[in-house]
Short mmCIF file of C-alpha atoms and ligand atoms in Angstrom, two decimals:
data_model
loop_
_atom_site.label_atom_id
_atom_site.label_comp_id
_atom_site.label_asym_id
_atom_site.label_seq_id
_atom_site.Cartn_x
_atom_site.Cartn_y
_atom_site.Cartn_z
CA UNK K 59 12.68 29.41 12.86
CA UNK K 60 14.93 27.25 15.04
CA UNK K 61 13.44 23.84 15.69
CA UNK K 62 13.11 23.12 19.40
CA UNK K 63 15.09 19.89 19.41
CA UNK K 64 18.29 21.22 17.95
CA UNK K 65 19.81 24.64 17.74
CA UNK K 66 21.61 23.65 14.56
CA UNK K 67 18.53 22.60 12.60
CA UNK K 68 16.37 25.05 10.70
CA UNK K 69 12.91 24.37 9.37
CA UNK K 70 13.33 23.39 5.73
CA UNK K 71 16.74 21.81 6.30
CA UNK K 72 17.05 18.26 4.99
CA UNK K 73 15.69 15.71 7.45
CA UNK K 74 17.13 12.36 8.49
CA UNK K 75 14.17 10.03 8.18
CA UNK K 76 14.18 6.47 9.48
CA UNK K 77 11.49 4.59 7.57
CA UNK K 78 10.77 1.19 9.11
CA UNK K 79 8.86 -1.36 7.07
CA UNK K 80 8.36 -5.08 6.55
CA UNK K 81 8.23 -4.81 2.73
CA UNK K 82 9.74 -2.61 0.06
CA UNK K 83 9.29 -3.09 -3.69
CA UNK K 84 10.77 -4.45 -5.86
CA UNK K 85 12.53 -6.68 -3.32
CA UNK K 86 9.58 -7.60 -1.09
CA UNK K 87 5.97 -6.85 -1.92
CA UNK K 88 2.70 -8.47 -0.93
CA UNK K 89 0.53 -5.42 -1.71
CA UNK K 90 0.28 -1.66 -1.56
CA UNK K 91 2.57 -1.40 1.50
CA UNK K 92 5.50 -2.66 -0.59
CA UNK K 93 4.82 -0.08 -3.29
CA UNK K 94 4.46 2.80 -0.85
CA UNK K 95 7.57 1.78 1.09
CA UNK K 96 9.62 2.29 -2.06
CA UNK K 97 7.84 5.23 -3.66
CA UNK K 98 7.42 7.48 -0.62
CA UNK K 99 11.06 7.18 0.55
CA UNK K 100 12.11 7.78 -3.04
CA UNK K 101 9.97 10.91 -3.28
CA UNK K 102 11.32 12.14 0.08
CA UNK K 103 14.87 11.51 -1.11
CA UNK K 104 13.99 13.43 -4.26
CA UNK K 105 13.11 16.41 -2.07
CA UNK K 106 16.63 16.27 -0.64
CA UNK K 107 16.02 14.33 2.59
CA UNK K 108 18.25 11.54 3.85
CA UNK K 109 15.96 8.52 4.04
CA UNK K 110 17.02 5.16 5.46
CA UNK K 111 14.57 2.32 4.87
CA UNK K 112 14.98 -0.35 7.53
CA UNK K 113 13.78 -3.80 6.43
CA UNK K 114 14.61 -7.39 7.43
CA UNK K 115 17.07 -9.33 5.25
CA UNK K 116 14.59 -12.13 4.59
CA UNK K 117 15.89 -15.49 3.41
CA UNK K 118 14.87 -14.67 -0.16
CA UNK K 119 16.96 -11.48 -0.27
CA UNK K 120 20.40 -13.08 -0.67
CA UNK K 121 21.26 -11.01 -3.76
CA UNK K 122 20.34 -7.76 -2.09
CA UNK K 123 22.20 -8.76 1.06
CA UNK K 124 25.32 -9.34 -1.04
CA UNK K 125 25.22 -5.63 -2.00
CA UNK K 126 25.17 -4.43 1.61
CA UNK K 127 28.28 -2.79 3.11
CA UNK K 128 29.32 -1.16 6.39
CA UNK K 129 27.95 -4.01 8.50
CA UNK K 130 27.24 -2.89 12.05
CA UNK K 131 27.17 -5.77 14.54
CA UNK K 132 24.12 -5.95 16.77
CA UNK K 133 25.06 -7.88 19.91
CA UNK K 134 22.57 -10.24 21.53
CA UNK K 135 20.89 -8.61 24.52
CA UNK K 136 18.00 -9.10 26.92
CA UNK K 137 17.08 -12.42 25.32
CA UNK K 138 17.17 -11.07 21.76
CA UNK K 139 19.44 -12.80 19.24
CA UNK K 140 22.56 -11.31 17.73
CA UNK K 141 22.11 -9.61 14.37
CA UNK K 142 23.85 -7.15 12.10
CA UNK K 143 22.80 -4.20 10.07
CA UNK K 144 24.09 -3.67 6.54
CA UNK K 145 23.72 -0.63 4.35
CA UNK K 146 22.86 -0.67 0.67
CA UNK K 147 23.84 2.74 -0.62
CA UNK K 148 21.94 3.96 -3.66
CA UNK K 149 23.25 7.34 -4.79
CA UNK K 150 20.47 9.83 -5.44
CA UNK K 151 17.92 7.47 -3.95
CA UNK K 152 17.03 6.27 -0.48
CA UNK K 153 19.42 3.94 1.31
CA UNK K 154 18.43 0.55 2.62
CA UNK K 155 19.33 -0.78 6.02
CA UNK K 156 19.02 -4.53 6.03
CA UNK K 157 18.50 -6.20 9.38
CA UNK K 158 20.27 -9.52 9.05
CA UNK K 159 19.20 -11.91 11.77
CA UNK K 160 19.15 -15.49 10.47
CA UNK K 161 17.70 -16.73 13.76
CA UNK K 162 14.51 -14.81 12.97
CA UNK K 163 14.33 -13.96 9.27
CA UNK K 164 15.91 -16.81 7.33
CA UNK K 165 12.64 -18.71 6.70
CA UNK K 166 11.59 -19.52 3.15
CA UNK K 167 8.38 -17.96 1.87
CA UNK K 168 7.05 -14.42 2.15
CA UNK K 169 7.52 -11.87 4.89
CA UNK K 170 4.58 -13.12 6.96
CA UNK K 171 3.82 -16.61 5.71
CA UNK K 172 5.69 -19.75 4.72
CA UNK K 173 5.54 -21.31 1.27
CA UNK K 174 2.38 -23.20 2.28
CA UNK K 175 0.58 -19.97 3.17
CA UNK K 176 0.78 -20.46 6.95
CA UNK K 177 1.84 -17.59 9.21
CA UNK K 178 5.47 -17.94 10.28
CA UNK K 179 5.39 -19.48 13.76
CA UNK K 180 7.51 -16.76 15.31
CA UNK K 181 6.03 -13.66 13.65
CA UNK K 182 5.42 -12.02 17.04
CA UNK K 183 9.11 -12.25 17.87
CA UNK K 184 10.35 -11.34 14.39
CA UNK K 185 8.46 -8.10 14.11
CA UNK K 186 8.92 -7.16 17.76
CA UNK K 187 12.64 -7.37 17.04
CA UNK K 188 12.40 -5.31 13.85
CA UNK K 189 10.49 -2.62 15.74
CA UNK K 190 12.94 -2.72 18.64
CA UNK K 191 15.89 -2.23 16.29
CA UNK K 192 14.08 0.71 14.66
CA UNK K 193 13.47 2.30 18.05
CA UNK K 194 17.08 1.79 19.15
CA UNK K 195 18.44 3.41 16.00
CA UNK K 196 15.94 6.29 16.29
CA UNK K 197 16.84 6.83 19.92
CA UNK K 198 20.52 7.06 19.04
CA UNK K 199 21.17 4.05 21.28
CA UNK K 200 23.54 2.32 18.84
CA UNK K 201 26.87 4.17 19.23
CA UNK K 202 28.35 2.99 15.91
CA UNK K 203 25.36 4.44 14.05
CA UNK K 204 24.67 7.44 16.29
CA UNK K 205 28.12 8.84 15.68
CA UNK K 206 27.47 9.12 11.94
CA UNK K 207 23.69 9.40 11.59
CA UNK K 208 20.89 10.56 13.91
CA UNK K 209 17.23 10.26 12.97
CA UNK K 210 15.06 13.38 13.09
CA UNK K 211 11.90 11.32 12.77
CA UNK K 212 10.86 7.66 12.89
CA UNK K 213 8.19 6.63 10.38
CA UNK K 214 6.58 3.20 10.92
CA UNK K 215 4.15 1.32 8.74
CA UNK K 216 1.36 -1.06 9.71
CA UNK K 217 1.50 -3.61 12.51
CA UNK K 218 4.92 -5.17 11.69
CA UNK K 219 6.73 -2.00 12.79
CA UNK K 220 4.02 -0.45 14.98
CA UNK K 221 5.67 -1.56 18.23
CA UNK K 222 8.54 0.84 17.51
CA UNK K 223 6.92 4.03 18.89
CA UNK K 224 6.18 2.12 22.10
CA UNK K 225 9.76 0.80 22.27
CA UNK K 226 10.96 4.33 21.65
CA UNK K 227 9.19 5.54 24.81
CA UNK K 228 11.06 2.87 26.75
CA UNK K 229 14.43 3.44 25.07
CA UNK K 230 14.36 7.20 24.77
CA UNK K 231 12.64 8.46 27.90
CA UNK K 232 13.22 12.08 26.89
CA UNK K 233 11.28 11.38 23.67
CA UNK K 234 13.69 13.32 21.52
CA UNK K 235 12.66 11.79 18.22
CA UNK K 236 9.01 11.99 17.13
CA UNK K 237 7.32 8.95 15.64
CA UNK K 238 4.66 8.46 12.98
CA UNK K 239 2.61 5.34 12.34
CA UNK K 240 0.94 5.00 8.97
CA UNK K 241 -2.05 2.68 8.68
CA UNK K 242 -2.08 1.08 5.25
CA UNK K 243 -4.91 -1.28 6.19
CA UNK K 244 -6.54 -1.25 9.62
CA UNK K 245 -7.87 -4.78 9.19
CA UNK K 246 -4.40 -6.26 9.74
CA UNK K 247 -3.50 -5.56 13.36
CA UNK K 248 -0.80 -8.00 14.41
CA UNK K 249 -2.79 -9.80 17.11
CA UNK K 250 -0.93 -12.33 19.25
CA UNK K 251 -1.72 -14.24 22.45
CA UNK K 252 -1.22 -12.11 25.55
CA UNK K 253 1.49 -14.51 26.71
CA UNK K 254 3.71 -13.01 24.00
CA UNK K 255 4.04 -9.87 26.15
CA UNK K 256 5.75 -11.94 28.88
CA UNK K 257 7.80 -13.95 26.42
CA UNK K 258 9.15 -10.74 24.88
CA UNK K 259 9.61 -9.14 28.31
CA UNK K 260 7.50 -6.18 27.22
CA UNK K 261 6.83 -3.55 29.91
CA UNK K 262 3.82 -4.66 32.02
CA UNK K 263 1.89 -1.49 31.19
CA UNK K 264 1.68 -2.66 27.58
CA UNK K 265 -0.53 -5.55 28.62
CA UNK K 266 -3.32 -3.23 29.76
CA UNK K 267 -6.27 -1.86 27.86
CA UNK K 268 -4.60 1.59 27.92
CA UNK K 269 -1.60 -0.09 26.30
CA UNK K 270 -1.64 -2.76 23.63
CA UNK K 271 -4.27 -5.14 24.97
CA UNK K 272 -7.14 -5.73 22.54
CA UNK K 273 -9.95 -8.03 23.63
CA UNK K 274 -7.60 -10.34 25.51
CA UNK K 275 -4.90 -10.29 22.85
CA UNK K 276 -1.76 -8.27 22.30
CA UNK K 277 -2.18 -5.85 19.37
CA UNK K 278 1.01 -4.53 17.82
CA UNK K 279 -0.90 -1.97 15.80
CA UNK K 280 -2.72 -0.66 18.87
CA UNK K 281 0.63 -0.16 20.63
CA UNK K 282 1.67 2.07 17.77
CA UNK K 283 -1.61 3.97 17.67
CA UNK K 284 -1.38 4.67 21.40
CA UNK K 285 2.25 5.79 21.41
CA UNK K 286 2.96 7.42 18.05
CA UNK K 287 3.13 11.21 18.00
CA UNK K 288 1.15 11.21 14.78
CA UNK K 289 -1.02 8.65 13.02
CA UNK K 290 -1.57 8.88 9.32
CA UNK K 291 -3.47 6.80 6.88
CA UNK K 292 -3.34 6.66 3.14
CA UNK K 293 -6.32 8.79 2.14
CA UNK K 294 -8.36 11.57 3.77
CA UNK K 295 -11.63 9.66 3.39
CA UNK K 296 -10.21 6.50 5.04
CA UNK K 297 -8.92 8.73 7.88
CA UNK K 298 -12.53 9.75 8.52
CA UNK K 299 -14.00 6.28 7.96
CA UNK K 300 -11.76 4.49 10.47
CA UNK K 301 -13.11 6.69 13.25
CA UNK K 302 -16.52 5.04 12.72
CA UNK K 303 -17.67 1.68 14.03
CA UNK K 304 -18.33 0.40 10.51
CA UNK K 305 -14.70 0.81 9.39
CA UNK K 306 -12.84 1.02 12.70
CA UNK K 307 -12.11 -2.71 13.15
CA UNK K 308 -12.63 -2.28 16.91
CA UNK K 309 -10.08 0.55 17.13
CA UNK K 310 -12.46 3.40 16.23
CA UNK K 311 -12.78 4.50 19.86
CA UNK K 312 -9.01 4.87 20.19
CA UNK K 313 -8.82 6.61 16.80
CA UNK K 314 -11.55 9.06 17.85
CA UNK K 315 -9.65 9.74 21.05
CA UNK K 316 -6.54 10.46 18.99
CA UNK K 317 -8.24 12.26 16.12
CA UNK K 318 -6.30 15.48 16.72
CA UNK K 319 -3.19 13.48 15.78
CA UNK K 320 -4.74 11.54 12.88
CA UNK K 321 -4.66 12.66 9.26
CA UNK K 322 -4.98 11.19 5.78
CA UNK K 323 -2.45 11.71 3.00
CA UNK K 324 -3.32 10.16 -0.35
CA UNK K 325 -0.71 7.78 -1.75
CA UNK K 326 0.83 8.61 -5.07
CA UNK K 327 1.84 6.11 -7.73
CA UNK K 328 5.20 5.37 -9.28
CA UNK K 329 4.62 7.58 -12.28
CA UNK K 330 7.70 6.28 -14.12
CA UNK K 331 6.74 2.63 -13.82
CA UNK K 332 3.09 3.25 -14.64
CA UNK K 333 3.30 5.44 -17.73
CA UNK K 334 1.65 4.20 -20.95
CA UNK K 335 3.95 6.33 -23.09
CA UNK K 336 7.10 4.51 -21.89
CA UNK K 337 5.75 1.19 -20.55
CA UNK K 338 7.70 -1.69 -22.11
CA UNK K 339 5.35 -4.31 -20.60
CA UNK K 340 2.41 -3.36 -22.84
CA UNK K 341 1.82 -4.13 -26.52
CA UNK K 342 1.90 -0.55 -27.81
CA UNK K 343 2.92 2.66 -26.07
CA UNK K 344 0.61 5.68 -26.22
CA UNK K 345 -0.05 9.08 -24.74
CA UNK K 346 -3.35 10.95 -24.47
CA UNK K 347 -3.23 12.01 -28.13
CA UNK K 348 -2.64 8.44 -29.21
CA UNK K 349 -5.21 6.99 -26.82
CA UNK K 350 -7.51 5.57 -29.52
CA UNK K 351 -4.82 3.66 -31.43
CA UNK K 352 -3.03 2.63 -28.22
CA UNK K 353 -6.22 1.26 -26.72
CA UNK K 354 -7.03 -0.66 -29.88
CA UNK K 355 -3.62 -2.36 -30.04
CA UNK K 356 -3.47 -3.18 -26.35
CA UNK K 357 -7.06 -4.44 -26.25
CA UNK K 358 -6.27 -6.80 -29.11
CA UNK K 359 -3.12 -8.00 -27.31
CA UNK K 360 -4.98 -8.46 -24.03
CA UNK K 361 -7.71 -10.50 -25.69
CA UNK K 362 -5.08 -12.63 -27.35
CA UNK K 363 -3.13 -13.10 -24.11
CA UNK K 364 -6.25 -14.16 -22.25
CA UNK K 365 -7.92 -16.15 -25.03
CA UNK K 366 -10.93 -13.86 -25.38
CA UNK K 367 -12.54 -13.39 -28.81
CA UNK K 368 -12.93 -9.89 -30.29
CA UNK K 369 -15.92 -8.08 -31.77
CA UNK K 370 -18.21 -7.57 -28.77
CA UNK K 371 -20.94 -4.99 -28.44
CA UNK K 372 -20.20 -4.26 -24.79
CA UNK K 373 -17.06 -3.23 -22.88
CA UNK K 374 -14.03 -5.25 -21.84
CA UNK K 375 -13.71 -4.80 -18.07
CA UNK K 376 -10.38 -5.48 -16.36
CA UNK K 377 -9.58 -6.53 -12.78
CA UNK K 378 -6.15 -6.82 -11.10
CA UNK K 379 -6.58 -7.61 -7.46
CA UNK K 380 -6.04 -9.71 -4.44
CA UNK K 381 -9.03 -12.04 -4.47
CA UNK K 382 -10.54 -11.08 -1.15
CA UNK K 383 -13.92 -10.11 0.19
CA UNK K 384 -12.49 -6.60 0.84
CA UNK K 385 -12.10 -6.12 -2.89
CA UNK K 386 -15.76 -6.93 -3.69
CA UNK K 387 -14.74 -9.71 -6.10
CA UNK K 388 -17.91 -11.63 -5.14
CA UNK K 389 -19.97 -8.66 -6.40
CA UNK K 390 -18.26 -9.01 -9.76
CA UNK K 391 -18.91 -12.76 -9.89
CA UNK K 392 -22.56 -12.18 -8.96
CA UNK K 393 -22.82 -9.62 -11.77
CA UNK K 394 -21.61 -12.02 -14.46
CA UNK K 395 -25.12 -12.83 -15.77
CA UNK K 396 -25.61 -9.07 -16.35
CA UNK K 397 -22.20 -8.73 -17.98
CA UNK K 398 -22.81 -11.63 -20.33
CA UNK K 399 -26.37 -10.50 -21.16
CA UNK K 400 -24.87 -7.14 -22.16
CA UNK K 401 -22.18 -8.83 -24.24
CA UNK K 402 -19.39 -7.42 -22.09
CA UNK K 403 -16.15 -9.23 -21.29
CA UNK K 404 -14.19 -9.62 -18.09
CA UNK K 405 -10.43 -10.15 -17.79
CA UNK K 406 -9.31 -10.95 -14.24
CA UNK K 407 -5.81 -11.31 -12.82
CA UNK K 408 -5.59 -12.14 -9.15
CA UNK K 409 -4.83 -14.58 -6.41
CA UNK K 410 -6.05 -15.20 -2.90
CA UNK K 411 -9.29 -16.63 -1.56
CA UNK K 412 -9.77 -20.20 -2.82
CA UNK K 413 -13.57 -19.97 -3.09
CA UNK K 414 -13.43 -16.77 -5.17
CA UNK K 415 -10.72 -18.34 -7.29
CA UNK K 416 -12.91 -21.38 -7.97
CA UNK K 417 -15.99 -19.29 -8.73
CA UNK K 418 -14.05 -17.18 -11.23
CA UNK K 419 -12.47 -20.21 -12.88
CA UNK K 420 -15.83 -21.97 -13.15
CA UNK K 421 -17.31 -18.84 -14.79
CA UNK K 422 -14.41 -18.70 -17.26
CA UNK K 423 -14.91 -22.38 -18.12
CA UNK K 424 -18.65 -21.91 -18.62
CA UNK K 425 -18.40 -18.63 -20.57
CA UNK K 426 -15.07 -18.61 -22.42
CA UNK K 427 -16.19 -15.89 -24.85
CA UNK K 428 -16.94 -13.50 -22.03
CA UNK K 429 -14.79 -14.35 -19.00
CA UNK K 430 -11.05 -15.00 -18.76
CA UNK K 431 -9.19 -15.52 -15.50
CA UNK K 432 -5.50 -15.81 -14.64
CA UNK K 433 -4.68 -16.91 -11.12
CA UNK K 434 -1.29 -15.73 -9.90
CA UNK K 435 0.85 -12.63 -9.57
CA UNK K 436 1.95 -11.30 -12.94
CA UNK K 437 3.37 -7.79 -13.26
CA UNK K 438 3.39 -7.87 -17.09
CA UNK K 439 -0.22 -8.97 -17.41
CA UNK K 440 -1.22 -6.38 -14.77
CA UNK K 441 0.19 -3.65 -17.03
CA UNK K 442 -1.48 -5.11 -20.12
CA UNK K 443 -4.86 -5.22 -18.38
CA UNK K 444 -4.54 -1.57 -17.37
CA UNK K 445 -3.72 -0.66 -20.97
CA UNK K 446 -5.97 -3.09 -22.83
CA UNK K 447 -9.23 -3.05 -20.87
CA UNK K 448 -11.92 -0.52 -21.77
CA UNK K 449 -12.78 0.08 -18.13
CA UNK K 450 -11.45 -1.17 -14.78
CA UNK K 451 -13.52 -2.64 -11.92
CA UNK K 452 -12.73 -1.96 -8.26
CA UNK K 453 -15.91 -2.37 -6.19
CA UNK K 454 -14.00 -2.66 -2.89
CA UNK K 455 -16.05 -2.78 0.30
CA UNK K 456 -13.36 -0.63 1.87
CA UNK K 457 -10.14 0.66 0.33
CA UNK K 458 -7.58 2.57 2.41
CA UNK K 459 -6.13 4.08 -0.76
CA UNK K 460 -5.89 1.65 -3.66
CA UNK K 461 -3.46 2.02 -6.52
CA UNK K 462 -5.07 0.32 -9.47
CA UNK K 463 -7.77 2.99 -9.86
CA UNK K 464 -4.98 5.56 -10.28
CA UNK K 465 -3.01 3.34 -12.68
CA UNK K 466 -6.14 2.77 -14.76
CA UNK K 467 -6.87 6.50 -15.07
CA UNK K 468 -3.27 7.03 -16.14
CA UNK K 469 -3.78 4.39 -18.86
CA UNK K 470 -7.00 5.96 -20.14
CA UNK K 471 -9.10 3.14 -18.70
CA UNK K 472 -11.90 4.65 -16.60
CA UNK K 473 -12.34 2.95 -13.23
CA UNK K 474 -15.69 1.79 -11.87
CA UNK K 475 -15.26 2.03 -8.09
CA UNK K 476 -17.13 2.07 -4.80
CA UNK K 477 -16.92 5.55 -3.28
CA UNK K 478 -14.93 4.57 -0.20
CA UNK K 479 -11.49 5.53 1.15
CA UNK K 480 -8.92 6.42 -1.47
CA UNK K 481 -11.30 5.44 -4.28
CA UNK K 482 -13.59 8.32 -3.26
CA UNK K 483 -10.57 10.64 -3.09
CA UNK K 484 -9.11 9.79 -6.50
CA UNK K 485 -12.01 9.14 -8.91
CA UNK K 486 -14.49 11.79 -10.06
CA UNK K 487 -17.90 10.32 -10.80
CA UNK K 488 -19.58 10.83 -14.14
CA UNK K 489 -22.87 11.93 -12.60
CA UNK K 490 -21.65 13.81 -9.52
CA UNK K 491 -18.77 15.65 -11.20
CA UNK K 492 -20.47 15.89 -14.58
CA UNK K 493 -19.27 14.82 -18.02
CA UNK K 494 -16.79 17.72 -18.20
CA UNK K 495 -14.95 16.85 -14.99
CA UNK K 496 -15.43 13.09 -14.50
CA UNK K 497 -12.70 10.45 -14.70
CA UNK K 498 -14.74 7.36 -13.83
CA UNK K 499 -17.84 5.89 -12.27
CA UNK K 500 -18.45 5.84 -8.52
CA UNK K 501 -20.92 3.45 -6.86
CA UNK K 502 -22.63 4.83 -3.76
CA UNK K 503 -22.52 1.43 -2.07
CA UNK K 504 -20.77 -1.90 -2.52
CA UNK K 505 -23.70 -3.98 -3.75
CA UNK K 506 -24.51 -5.97 -6.88
CA UNK K 507 -27.26 -3.54 -8.03
CA UNK K 508 -24.93 -0.55 -7.52
CA UNK K 509 -22.15 -2.28 -9.48
CA UNK K 510 -24.50 -3.14 -12.31
CA UNK K 511 -25.88 0.40 -12.40
CA UNK K 512 -22.34 1.82 -12.57
CA UNK K 513 -21.32 -0.59 -15.34
CA UNK K 514 -24.55 0.23 -17.20
CA UNK K 515 -23.69 3.91 -16.92
CA UNK K 516 -20.24 3.20 -18.33
CA UNK K 517 -21.79 1.28 -21.24
CA UNK K 518 -24.12 4.16 -21.96
CA UNK K 519 -21.31 6.73 -21.96
CA UNK K 520 -19.15 4.49 -24.14
CA UNK K 521 -21.88 4.65 -26.80
CA UNK K 522 -20.97 8.34 -27.17
CA UNK K 523 -17.40 8.00 -28.45
CA UNK K 524 -16.42 11.67 -28.07
CA UNK K 525 -17.66 11.84 -24.47
CA UNK K 526 -15.94 8.52 -23.65
CA UNK K 527 -12.65 9.58 -25.18
CA UNK K 528 -12.72 12.87 -23.27
CA UNK K 529 -13.37 10.94 -20.04
CA UNK K 530 -10.44 8.61 -20.72
CA UNK K 531 -8.06 11.41 -21.67
CA UNK K 532 -9.04 13.47 -18.63
CA UNK K 533 -7.97 10.59 -16.38
CA UNK K 534 -4.66 10.35 -18.25
CA UNK K 535 -3.97 14.01 -17.51
CA UNK K 536 -4.42 13.60 -13.72
CA UNK K 537 -1.33 14.03 -11.59
CA UNK K 538 -1.09 11.04 -9.27
CA UNK K 539 2.62 11.50 -8.59
CA UNK K 540 4.15 11.39 -5.13
CA UNK K 541 5.46 14.92 -4.97
CA UNK K 542 2.48 16.58 -3.26
CA UNK K 543 2.05 13.68 -0.82
CA UNK K 544 5.76 13.60 0.04
CA UNK K 545 5.60 17.34 0.80
CA UNK K 546 2.60 16.72 3.07
CA UNK K 547 4.62 14.11 5.01
CA UNK K 548 7.53 16.53 5.33
CA UNK K 549 5.18 19.21 6.68
CA UNK K 550 3.91 16.67 9.21
CA UNK K 551 7.46 15.70 10.28
CA UNK K 552 8.47 19.37 10.55
CA UNK K 553 5.45 20.11 12.72
CA UNK K 554 6.26 17.22 15.08
CA UNK K 555 9.94 18.21 15.31
CA UNK K 556 9.04 21.83 16.02
CA UNK K 557 6.86 20.70 18.94
CA UNK K 558 9.77 18.90 20.60
P1 LIG A 284 -3.80 -3.96 -1.79
O1 LIG A 284 -2.53 -3.40 -1.21
O2 LIG A 284 -4.98 -3.85 -0.87
O3 LIG A 284 -3.65 -5.35 -2.33
P2 LIG A 284 -3.57 -1.85 -3.79
O4 LIG A 284 -4.45 -1.49 -4.95
O5 LIG A 284 -3.24 -0.77 -2.83
O6 LIG A 284 -4.23 -3.09 -3.07
O7 LIG A 284 -2.19 -2.40 -4.35
C1 LIG A 284 -2.11 -3.61 -4.98
C2 LIG A 284 -0.83 -3.66 -5.77
O8 LIG A 284 -0.53 -5.00 -6.10
C3 LIG A 284 -0.94 -2.94 -7.08
O9 LIG A 284 0.34 -2.52 -7.48
C4 LIG A 284 -1.48 -4.06 -8.00
O10 LIG A 284 -1.24 -3.82 -9.35
C5 LIG A 284 -0.70 -5.22 -7.51
N1 LIG A 284 -1.36 -6.51 -7.72
C6 LIG A 284 -2.37 -7.05 -7.01
N2 LIG A 284 -2.65 -8.29 -7.45
C7 LIG A 284 -1.80 -8.54 -8.46
C8 LIG A 284 -1.57 -9.66 -9.34
N3 LIG A 284 -2.29 -10.78 -9.24
N4 LIG A 284 -0.60 -9.56 -10.26
C9 LIG A 284 0.13 -8.43 -10.38
N5 LIG A 284 -0.02 -7.36 -9.59
C10 LIG A 284 -0.97 -7.40 -8.64
#
C-alpha cells in the first residue's frame, strides 16, 4: 500500500524517526525515561529504522560532544540564541543529534536541576528551545538537514519535549509529519508561570484552556497532549488509569477526550545489560538451571556488601528505588516491625526524599541485623540487589511502567508489587494466576496491611522450596525484551503516516 504522504514510501519500508528527549542512558539518566530513550531507539534501529535521538549537549557531556561531527549551525532567530547541532554516528545503532547551545545548556548539575537540587532557573526556556529545534527538524525547516534527512515521524517524551507537537503545528502548517507524545510519568508536567508564554513569544492561542493553560499556569505536557497525533504511555494499565480522576493529575478530562488517540505500550528492558548469565556486576553469574547456586553466592555477597549477617529464618527483601512517596517507601518503613518480627531482612538502595532517607537510616541504625540502607545512585549495587535478594519490594502507589520488577524476575527474584500500571501488566500474582503461572506477588492496594499480607504470602511460599524455585525460574524465562514493544511503536507510526 502506498502511504498517503509520499508516493515513494511503502508500508514496511524503513522509517526516519526523530526521537526527541531530555535524557538518554548511559550519558544522561535520572530515571526510567533515560533507559527508555536509549533502549527503544536501539530496538527500532535493530528493526532497520533510521533513528536520530535529539538531546541537549549538557555541560556534563563534554566527552560525548567531542565525538560529534557534521556540525550544522543553528542561527539565532526570533529571540532564540544561536546553537549548533552535531551528529554522533554509531554504526548499527541509533545516531545522536546533540543540540549544543551553551547559552542554555552549559549549567553544571543534572538535566533539570543544579548541583544543589534546585530547578535550573531557565528550564522553561531551555526545553522550549529543545522542542522548537525538534519541530523545525521534523518540519524540514532546516535546509542543511532537510536535504539529507527528512523525518517520517516525530516522537517526543514527557514534558521537556512535549511542546514540539505544538511548535510543529506552527512551523509545518500542512502537518506533513505526524507526532507522538509518550507519557513516562504524568505527575511531571512542566508547569511554568503564564508569563513564560509571552516571554517565549508563544502563539496567543496556547495561553488558553483549549491550549496549554492549566489552572493559571502554562503546561508543556498539556500542549503536547492537545497537539500530538497520538499519545502513548508506557503500559496498557497506566493508559487506562490516567483517564480517571485518581491517576489523571488534573489532565484526565483531556485524556478522556483524546482516548481514541491514547494507547499503552509496555516498556521492555535492556536484556543484554540485565542478564544474570552474563552480568559482570554481580558476584556469580547464573541461568535458570543454576538459580539455586547463583542465588546463594549473590545473597552472601550482598549481605557482605551491606553488612547484614547471614542465617535468618525469613527472606531477604531488596529495594532499588527513588525514595519518593510514589514508590510506597513509607509503606516499607511502616512494615519494618513486621519484617523484623518475622526475622526477615531488608536491603535498600535509593536516594531522594530527605525524610524517607532519615527514617530508613534510623531503622538501619536501630536494627543492623535486619535493615541495611545505602543512600546514593549505584549501578553495581543495584545489580547485586537484584541478584542477591530473595524477593524484591515495589509497593508503588502508581507506576507508569517500572523496570525493577522486570529486572528482578529476570534475576529469579520474585517481585512483591502493588497491582497498578506496568506492575499489574508485568507480574503474575501467586493467588490470581495460581502457583503454576505466577511470577510474583501482587497487592490489591498500596497499604501497609496489603504489603504485609503479600510479604507473608511470599514467606509461606518460600517454605515450599520446589514451589518457590519454580516461581523464580518462571520469572527468569519471561521475555521482557524490547522487540515486541518496538514493533508496536512502528505499527503506531505506520498508522499515523498512512492517515496523512
Ligand atoms: P522511575 O523512572 O520512576 O525512577 P523505574 O523503575 O522506571 O522508576 O526506573 C528506575 C531506574 O533507575 C531503574 O533502572 C533502576 O534500577 C534505577 N535506579 C533507581 N534508583 C537507583 C539507585 N539508587 N541506584 C542505582 N539505580 C537506581
